[in-house]
Coordinates of C-alpha atoms in Angstrom, one line a residue:
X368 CA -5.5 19.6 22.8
X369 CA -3.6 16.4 21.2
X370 CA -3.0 15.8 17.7
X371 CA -3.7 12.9 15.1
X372 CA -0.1 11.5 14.0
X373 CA -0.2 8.9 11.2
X374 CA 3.1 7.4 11.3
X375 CA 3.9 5.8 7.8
X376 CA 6.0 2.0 8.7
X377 CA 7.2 1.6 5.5
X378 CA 7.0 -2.0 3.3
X379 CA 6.6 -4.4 6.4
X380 CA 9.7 -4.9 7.4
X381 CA 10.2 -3.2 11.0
X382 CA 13.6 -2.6 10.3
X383 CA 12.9 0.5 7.4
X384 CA 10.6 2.2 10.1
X385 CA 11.8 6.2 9.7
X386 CA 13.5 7.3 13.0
X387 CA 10.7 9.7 13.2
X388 CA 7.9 7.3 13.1
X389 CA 9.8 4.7 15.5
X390 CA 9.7 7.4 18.3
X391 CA 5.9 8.1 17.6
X392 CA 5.0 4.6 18.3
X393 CA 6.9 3.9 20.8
X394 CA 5.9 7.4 22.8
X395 CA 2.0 6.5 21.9
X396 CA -0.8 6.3 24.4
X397 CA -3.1 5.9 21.9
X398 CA -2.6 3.8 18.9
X399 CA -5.0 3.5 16.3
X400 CA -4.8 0.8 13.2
X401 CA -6.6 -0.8 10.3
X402 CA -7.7 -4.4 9.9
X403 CA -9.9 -6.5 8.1
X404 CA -12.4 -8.3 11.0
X405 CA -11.0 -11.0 12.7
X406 CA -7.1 -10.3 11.5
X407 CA -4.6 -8.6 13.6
X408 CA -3.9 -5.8 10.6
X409 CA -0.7 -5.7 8.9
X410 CA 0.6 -1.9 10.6
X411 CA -0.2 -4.0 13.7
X412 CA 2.0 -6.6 13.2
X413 CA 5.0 -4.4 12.0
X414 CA 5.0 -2.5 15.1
X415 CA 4.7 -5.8 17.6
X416 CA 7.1 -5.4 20.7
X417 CA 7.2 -1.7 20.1
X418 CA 4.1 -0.5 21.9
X419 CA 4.0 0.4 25.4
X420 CA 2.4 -2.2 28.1
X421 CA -0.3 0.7 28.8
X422 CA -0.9 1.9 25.4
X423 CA -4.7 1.8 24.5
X424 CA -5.1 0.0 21.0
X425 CA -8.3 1.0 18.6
X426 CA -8.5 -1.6 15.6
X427 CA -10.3 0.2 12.9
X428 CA -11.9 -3.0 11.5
X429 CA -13.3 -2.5 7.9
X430 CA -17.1 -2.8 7.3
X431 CA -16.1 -4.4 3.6
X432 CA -13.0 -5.0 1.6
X433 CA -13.5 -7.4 -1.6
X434 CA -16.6 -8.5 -0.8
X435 CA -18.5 -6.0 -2.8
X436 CA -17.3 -4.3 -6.3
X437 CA -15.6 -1.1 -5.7
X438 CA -17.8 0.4 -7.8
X439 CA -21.5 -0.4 -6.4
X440 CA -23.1 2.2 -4.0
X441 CA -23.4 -0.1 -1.4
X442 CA -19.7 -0.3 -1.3
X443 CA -19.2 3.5 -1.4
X444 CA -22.3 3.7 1.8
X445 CA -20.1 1.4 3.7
X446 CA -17.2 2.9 3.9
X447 CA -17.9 6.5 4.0
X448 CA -19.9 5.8 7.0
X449 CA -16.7 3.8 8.4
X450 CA -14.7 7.0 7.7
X451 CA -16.8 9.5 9.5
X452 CA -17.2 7.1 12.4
X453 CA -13.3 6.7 13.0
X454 CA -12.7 10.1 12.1
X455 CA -15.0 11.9 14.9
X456 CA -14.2 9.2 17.3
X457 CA -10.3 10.1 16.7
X458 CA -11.1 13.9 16.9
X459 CA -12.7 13.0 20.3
X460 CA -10.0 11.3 21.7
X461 CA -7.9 14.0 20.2
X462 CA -9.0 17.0 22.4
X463 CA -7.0 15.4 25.5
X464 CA -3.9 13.0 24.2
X465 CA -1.9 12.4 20.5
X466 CA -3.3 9.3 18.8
X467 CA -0.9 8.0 16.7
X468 CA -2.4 6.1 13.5
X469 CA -0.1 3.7 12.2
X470 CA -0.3 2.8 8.3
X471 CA 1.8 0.4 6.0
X472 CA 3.8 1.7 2.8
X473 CA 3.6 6.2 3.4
X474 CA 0.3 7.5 3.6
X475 CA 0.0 9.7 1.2
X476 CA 0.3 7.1 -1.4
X477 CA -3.2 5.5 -1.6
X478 CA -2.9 4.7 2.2
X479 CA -6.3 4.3 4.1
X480 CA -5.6 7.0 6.2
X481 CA -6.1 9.8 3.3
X482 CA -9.8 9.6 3.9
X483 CA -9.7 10.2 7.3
X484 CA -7.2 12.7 7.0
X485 CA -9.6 14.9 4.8
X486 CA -12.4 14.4 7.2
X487 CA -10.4 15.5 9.8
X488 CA -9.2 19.1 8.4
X489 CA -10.2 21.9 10.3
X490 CA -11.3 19.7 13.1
X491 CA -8.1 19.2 14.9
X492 CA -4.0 19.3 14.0
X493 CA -2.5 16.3 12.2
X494 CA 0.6 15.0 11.1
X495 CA 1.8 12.7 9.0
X496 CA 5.0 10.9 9.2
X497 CA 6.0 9.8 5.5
X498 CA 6.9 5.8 4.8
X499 CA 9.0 4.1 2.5
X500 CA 6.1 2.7 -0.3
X501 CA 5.3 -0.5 -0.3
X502 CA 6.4 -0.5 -4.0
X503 CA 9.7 0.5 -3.3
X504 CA 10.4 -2.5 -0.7
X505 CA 9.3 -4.7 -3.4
X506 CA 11.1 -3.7 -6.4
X507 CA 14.5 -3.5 -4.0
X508 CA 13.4 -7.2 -2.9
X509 CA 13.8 -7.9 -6.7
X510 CA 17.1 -6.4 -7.0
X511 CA 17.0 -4.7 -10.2
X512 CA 16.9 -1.0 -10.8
X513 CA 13.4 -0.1 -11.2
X514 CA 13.7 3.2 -13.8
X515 CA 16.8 4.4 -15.8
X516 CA 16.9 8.0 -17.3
X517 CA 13.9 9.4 -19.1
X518 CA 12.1 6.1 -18.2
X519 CA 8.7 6.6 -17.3
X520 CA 7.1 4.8 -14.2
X521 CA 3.3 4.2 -14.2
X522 CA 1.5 2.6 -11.4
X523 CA -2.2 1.0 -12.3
X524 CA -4.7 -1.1 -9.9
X525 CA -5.7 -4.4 -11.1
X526 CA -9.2 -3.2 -11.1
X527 CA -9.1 -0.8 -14.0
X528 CA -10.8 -2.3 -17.2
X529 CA -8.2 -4.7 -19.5
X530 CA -8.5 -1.8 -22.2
X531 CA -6.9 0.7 -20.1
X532 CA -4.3 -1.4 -18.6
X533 CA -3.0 -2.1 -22.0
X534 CA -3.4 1.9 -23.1
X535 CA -1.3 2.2 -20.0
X536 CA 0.8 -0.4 -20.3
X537 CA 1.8 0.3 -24.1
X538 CA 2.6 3.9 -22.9
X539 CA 5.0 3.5 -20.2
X540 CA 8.8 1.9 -19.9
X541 CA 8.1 0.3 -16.4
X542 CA 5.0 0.0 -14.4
X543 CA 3.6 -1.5 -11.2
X544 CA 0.6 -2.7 -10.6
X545 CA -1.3 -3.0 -7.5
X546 CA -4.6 -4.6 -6.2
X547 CA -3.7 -8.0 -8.0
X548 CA -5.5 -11.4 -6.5
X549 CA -8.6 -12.1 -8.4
X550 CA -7.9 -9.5 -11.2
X551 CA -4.5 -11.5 -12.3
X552 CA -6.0 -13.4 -15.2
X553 CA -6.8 -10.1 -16.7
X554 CA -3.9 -8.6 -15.7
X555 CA -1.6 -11.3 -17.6
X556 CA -4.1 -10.7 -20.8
X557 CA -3.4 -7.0 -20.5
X558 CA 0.5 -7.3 -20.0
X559 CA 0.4 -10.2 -22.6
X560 CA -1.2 -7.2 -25.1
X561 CA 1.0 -5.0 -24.8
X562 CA 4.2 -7.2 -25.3
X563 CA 5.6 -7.0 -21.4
X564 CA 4.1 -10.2 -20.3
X565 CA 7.9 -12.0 -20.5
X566 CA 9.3 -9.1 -18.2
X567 CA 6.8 -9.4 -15.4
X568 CA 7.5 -10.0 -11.8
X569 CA 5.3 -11.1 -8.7
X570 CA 6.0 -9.8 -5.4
X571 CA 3.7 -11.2 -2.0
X572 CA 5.0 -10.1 1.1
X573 CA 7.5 -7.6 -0.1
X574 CA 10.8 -7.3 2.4
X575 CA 8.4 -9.3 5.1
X576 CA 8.4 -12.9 6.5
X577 CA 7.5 -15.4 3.7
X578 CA 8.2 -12.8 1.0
X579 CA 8.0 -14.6 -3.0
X580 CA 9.3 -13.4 -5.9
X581 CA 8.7 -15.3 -8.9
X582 CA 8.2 -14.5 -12.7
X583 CA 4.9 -13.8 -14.0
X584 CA 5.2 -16.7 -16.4
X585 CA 5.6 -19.3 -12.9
X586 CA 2.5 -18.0 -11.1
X587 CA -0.6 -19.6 -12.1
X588 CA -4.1 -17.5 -11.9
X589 CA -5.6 -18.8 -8.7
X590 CA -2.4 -18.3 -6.3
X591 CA -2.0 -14.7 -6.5
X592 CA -2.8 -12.6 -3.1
X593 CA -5.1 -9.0 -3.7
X594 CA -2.2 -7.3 -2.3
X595 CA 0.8 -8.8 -4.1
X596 CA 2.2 -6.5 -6.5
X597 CA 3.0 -6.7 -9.9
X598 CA 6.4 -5.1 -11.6
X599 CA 8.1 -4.7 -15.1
X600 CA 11.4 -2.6 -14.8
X601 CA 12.5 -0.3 -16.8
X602 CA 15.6 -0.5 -19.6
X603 CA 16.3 3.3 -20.2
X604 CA 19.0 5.7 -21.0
X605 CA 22.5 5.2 -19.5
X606 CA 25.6 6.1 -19.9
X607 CA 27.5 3.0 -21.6
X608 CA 30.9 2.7 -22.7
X609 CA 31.8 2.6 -26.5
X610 CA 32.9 -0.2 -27.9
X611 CA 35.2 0.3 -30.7
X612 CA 35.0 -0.4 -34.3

């Protein structure tokens, strides 16, 4: 009897792989991975060169991704049927060999693999190898401290509606924001609400070839990725020296 190990590979850059999850792949007979149809998947391309010559690959390739609101049945139908498919065909392959799922960012942190995980409880023994978040590569790519003291962090997806992304926005002391692309026009009328709009960064690519890091204010509408992320750091309590009177 094998097991299912997602290994989490961190931002993208192959380099902040865990030790942990570098052994996994590179032991792997069977190596499982996301992709959108007709890309080579972005866990794919971390991991290229570290594969064996005989490992079997089995690209997960998603039935729908943006073409289709998130919230219209059709979109739900799709991809729970995707889910069960890859999950029973994983448990299958699991009752001889490991099959080692690779995922970007860790998965635990809304990482594809989750819904496969739950469908595979019970059914046969996983582990999960924790990654560095693809968050975390980005706001170290920007170079300033993210959170200071009693700051706190919220993290929102670009595809909640404008009137909670300003409630969340006017509530928090630094915030990132996920699932940009399309939704970045409301995204700068949201940040532009709630008085952060100045203090904005764009990340694409985070710690990976091609990486950008510009200022909200520099990036127009139309040339923002779905997955570039969005950050406003956080100016907290520290300990400062006094100056004297």
């Amino acid at each position: 009897m094998g097991r299912i190990i997602c290994a989490g590979l961190g931002p993208g850059d192959p380099d902040l792989i865990s030790v942990r999850a570098d052994r996994a792949v590179r032991a792997a007979r069977h190596v499982a991975y996301f992709r959108k149809p007709g890309r080579p998947g972005q866990a794919r391309r971390i991991v290229q060169g570290m594969l064996t010559a005989d490992a079997v690959e089995y690209p997960m390739e998603y039935p729908v991704t943006t073409e289709i609101p998130f919230d219209h049945p059709d979109y739900n139908d799709a991809l729970a049927g995707f889910y069960d498919l890859w999950a029973a065909r994983l448990a299958q392959l699991a009752q001889t060999d490991d099959v080692v799922v690779l995922c970007e960012g860790d998965p635990f942190l809304y990482g594809s693999f989750m819904h496969l995980q739950v469908r595979l409880a019970g059914l046969v023994e996983v582990e999960v190898i924790p990654g560095i978040p693809g968050m975390v590569g980005c706001w170290n790519a920007v170079g300033q401290p993210m959170t200071w003291g009693d700051d706190v962090l919220t993290v929102l997806m670009g595809t909640l509606p404008e009137a909670d992304l300003i409630r969340h926005m006017q509530g928090s002391d630094a915030l990132v924001v996920m699932k940009t692309g399309r939704n970045l026009p409301k995204l700068r009328r949201a940040l532009a609400a709630s008085g952060r709009l100045a203090d904005a960064w764009l990340i694409e690519r985070g710690t990976m070839p091609g990486q950008r890091i510009q200022p909200l204010r520099e990036v127009a509408d139309d040339d923002c990725p779905y997955f570039a992320i969005l950050l406003v750091h956080g100016h907290g309590r520290r300990p400062m020296a006094r100056v004297a009177e």
